[in-house]
Coordinates of C-alpha atoms in Angstrom, one line a residue:
M12 CA 36.6 -27.9 43.2
T13 CA 34.7 -25.2 41.4
L14 CA 34.6 -25.4 37.6
K15 CA 35.1 -22.2 35.8
A16 CA 33.0 -21.1 32.8
Q17 CA 34.6 -21.6 29.4
F18 CA 35.5 -18.4 27.5
H19 CA 36.4 -17.8 23.9
L20 CA 39.0 -15.3 22.9
L21 CA 39.6 -13.9 19.4
V22 CA 43.2 -12.6 18.8
V23 CA 43.8 -10.8 15.5
D24 CA 47.5 -9.9 15.0
D25 CA 49.9 -10.2 12.2
D26 CA 52.7 -11.1 14.6
P27 CA 52.7 -15.0 15.3
L28 CA 55.0 -14.3 18.3
I29 CA 52.1 -12.3 19.9
I30 CA 49.7 -15.1 19.2
E31 CA 51.9 -17.7 20.6
S32 CA 52.6 -15.6 23.8
L33 CA 48.9 -15.1 24.4
K34 CA 48.2 -18.9 23.9
L35 CA 50.8 -19.7 26.5
L36 CA 49.5 -17.0 28.9
L37 CA 45.8 -17.8 28.8
P38 CA 44.3 -19.6 31.7
D39 CA 42.9 -23.1 30.8
H40 CA 39.3 -22.1 30.8
W41 CA 40.0 -19.6 27.9
R42 CA 39.9 -21.1 24.3
I43 CA 41.6 -19.0 21.6
T44 CA 40.9 -18.4 18.0
A45 CA 43.8 -16.7 16.4
L46 CA 43.9 -14.9 13.0
Q47 CA 46.8 -13.2 11.3
N48 CA 44.5 -12.0 8.5
P49 CA 41.2 -10.4 9.5
K50 CA 39.6 -11.6 6.1
H51 CA 39.5 -15.1 7.7
L52 CA 37.1 -13.8 10.4
E53 CA 33.7 -15.6 10.1
S54 CA 30.7 -13.4 11.1
R55 CA 28.8 -16.2 12.8
M56 CA 31.6 -16.8 15.3
I57 CA 30.8 -15.5 18.8
F58 CA 33.5 -14.5 21.1
H59 CA 33.6 -13.3 24.8
A60 CA 36.5 -11.1 24.1
A61 CA 38.7 -10.0 21.3
F62 CA 42.2 -8.6 21.2
V63 CA 42.9 -6.6 18.0
D64 CA 46.1 -5.3 16.8
M65 CA 45.8 -1.9 15.2
H66 CA 48.4 -2.5 12.4
L67 CA 47.7 -5.7 10.6
T68 CA 50.0 -5.1 7.7
K69 CA 53.5 -3.6 7.2
N70 CA 52.0 -0.3 6.3
L71 CA 52.4 1.6 9.6
D72 CA 50.9 4.8 8.1
F73 CA 47.4 3.2 8.2
A74 CA 45.7 1.4 11.2
E75 CA 43.3 -1.4 10.0
G76 CA 42.4 -2.2 13.5
P77 CA 39.6 0.3 14.2
D78 CA 37.7 -0.8 11.2
L79 CA 37.9 -4.4 12.3
I80 CA 36.9 -3.4 15.8
Q81 CA 33.9 -1.5 14.4
K82 CA 32.9 -4.8 12.4
I83 CA 33.3 -7.0 15.4
S84 CA 31.4 -4.7 17.6
A85 CA 28.5 -4.4 15.1
E86 CA 28.2 -8.2 14.6
N87 CA 28.6 -9.1 18.2
P88 CA 28.0 -6.1 20.6
Q89 CA 28.5 -8.3 23.7
T90 CA 32.2 -9.1 22.7
E91 CA 34.6 -7.1 25.0
I92 CA 37.2 -5.7 22.6
V93 CA 40.7 -4.8 23.6
A94 CA 42.9 -2.8 21.2
M95 CA 46.6 -3.6 21.0
S96 CA 49.3 -1.4 19.6
G97 CA 52.9 -0.2 20.0
D98 CA 51.6 3.1 18.5
L99 CA 50.6 5.0 21.5
S100 CA 49.2 8.2 19.8
M101 CA 46.2 9.8 21.4
A102 CA 44.4 9.9 17.9
L103 CA 44.7 6.1 17.5
M104 CA 43.5 5.4 21.0
E105 CA 40.6 7.7 20.6
Q106 CA 39.8 6.1 17.3
C107 CA 39.7 2.7 18.8
L108 CA 37.5 3.7 21.6
K109 CA 35.1 5.3 19.2
A110 CA 35.1 2.2 17.1
G111 CA 34.0 0.1 20.1
A112 CA 37.1 -1.1 22.0
R113 CA 36.6 -1.1 25.8
K114 CA 40.4 -0.9 26.5
F115 CA 43.6 -0.1 24.9
V116 CA 46.8 -1.9 25.9
A117 CA 50.3 -1.0 24.8
K118 CA 52.8 -3.3 23.2
P119 CA 54.9 -5.0 24.3
L120 CA 52.2 -6.7 26.3
S121 CA 52.3 -7.0 30.0
M122 CA 51.5 -10.4 31.3
D123 CA 49.8 -8.9 34.4
E124 CA 47.9 -6.4 32.4
I125 CA 46.5 -9.1 30.2
L126 CA 45.5 -11.4 33.0
S127 CA 43.9 -8.6 34.8
C128 CA 42.0 -7.5 31.7
L129 CA 40.8 -11.1 31.2
E130 CA 39.6 -11.4 34.8
K131 CA 37.6 -8.1 34.4
I132 CA 36.0 -9.5 31.3
E133 CA 35.1 -12.8 33.2
A134 CA 33.5 -10.7 35.9
L135 CA 31.4 -8.7 33.5
W136 CA 30.2 -11.9 31.7
M137 CA 29.4 -13.3 35.2
L138 CA 27.3 -10.3 35.9
R139 CA 25.5 -10.7 32.6
T140 CA 24.8 -14.4 33.3
L141 CA 23.5 -13.6 36.8
E142 CA 21.2 -11.1 35.3
S143 CA 19.8 -13.5 32.7
R144 CA 19.4 -16.7 34.9
G145 CA 19.9 -15.8 38.5
G146 CA 21.3 -18.4 40.8
Q147 CA 20.7 -20.3 44.0
G148 CA 22.0 -18.0 46.8
Q149 CA 23.3 -15.6 44.2
I150 CA 22.4 -11.9 44.1
R151 CA 20.8 -10.9 40.8
W152 CA 21.3 -7.6 39.2
I153 CA 18.0 -6.3 37.7
G154 CA 18.1 -3.5 35.1
S155 CA 19.1 -2.9 31.6
S156 CA 19.2 0.9 31.3
T157 CA 22.3 2.6 30.2
T158 CA 23.1 3.7 33.8
S159 CA 22.6 0.1 34.9
L160 CA 25.0 -1.3 32.3
R161 CA 27.6 1.3 33.3
I162 CA 27.4 0.2 36.9
K163 CA 27.8 -3.4 35.9
E164 CA 30.8 -2.5 33.8
T165 CA 32.3 -0.6 36.8
L166 CA 31.7 -3.4 39.2
A167 CA 33.5 -5.8 36.8
T168 CA 36.5 -3.5 36.5
L169 CA 36.9 -3.6 40.3
R170 CA 37.5 -7.4 40.3
C171 CA 41.0 -8.2 41.8
E172 CA 41.6 -4.7 42.8
N173 CA 43.4 -4.3 46.2
G174 CA 42.3 -1.9 48.8
H175 CA 39.1 -0.8 50.5
L176 CA 36.0 0.2 48.5
L177 CA 33.5 2.7 49.6
I178 CA 30.1 2.9 47.7
E179 CA 28.0 5.9 48.5
G180 CA 24.4 6.7 47.6
E181 CA 21.0 7.4 48.9
T182 CA 19.1 4.8 51.0
G183 CA 17.6 2.1 48.9
T184 CA 19.8 2.6 45.8
G185 CA 21.4 -0.8 45.9
K186 CA 24.8 -0.2 47.7
E187 CA 24.7 -3.5 49.5
I188 CA 23.7 -5.4 46.3
A189 CA 26.7 -3.9 44.5
F190 CA 29.0 -5.0 47.5
R191 CA 27.5 -8.5 47.4
I192 CA 28.0 -8.8 43.7
L193 CA 31.6 -7.7 44.2
N194 CA 32.0 -10.4 46.8
Q195 CA 30.5 -13.0 44.6
Q196 CA 33.3 -12.3 42.1
E197 CA 36.0 -13.1 44.6
V198 CA 34.5 -15.4 47.3
N199 CA 37.8 -15.8 49.2
R200 CA 37.9 -12.1 50.1
P201 CA 36.0 -10.8 53.2
F202 CA 32.7 -9.0 52.7

């Protein structure tokens, strides 16, 4: 039996039903800290991921979420932030992404989309861990440039995707390393 790493998720939403639904949905290796009021967020707390609602008060004319995303991102840039809202306006989505969110999910939340999102966040954290400590028999990703970080994020988003993958590039650019890292994320799938 393989033990999974423990992950910590912050959920900020004024709707207790959303918070309870996420608590029921989360896999066992995820721990949750739920806040209905962002004023209770302590700056010293570290999270692997954060799901932030865009409208945290009854005032639907103003979205408080982007400011909170910016605060979380500034205090802990490693946190993978997901914006949540029933307001699907392009302006709000762009505002969230500019503030530091990696993804925007629509409410009502889809169980499959949330689980897929969490799996991709786990994959990205696994890649970061491999980079920092390496592992016996594990492929290590070396590099911290902007391009290197983008490639790692792309590899993480491919976790649990169905279908065939084709990675193209010049000889010696690391195509096989990328494939081996993808395979390490899901060892039950063929190389």
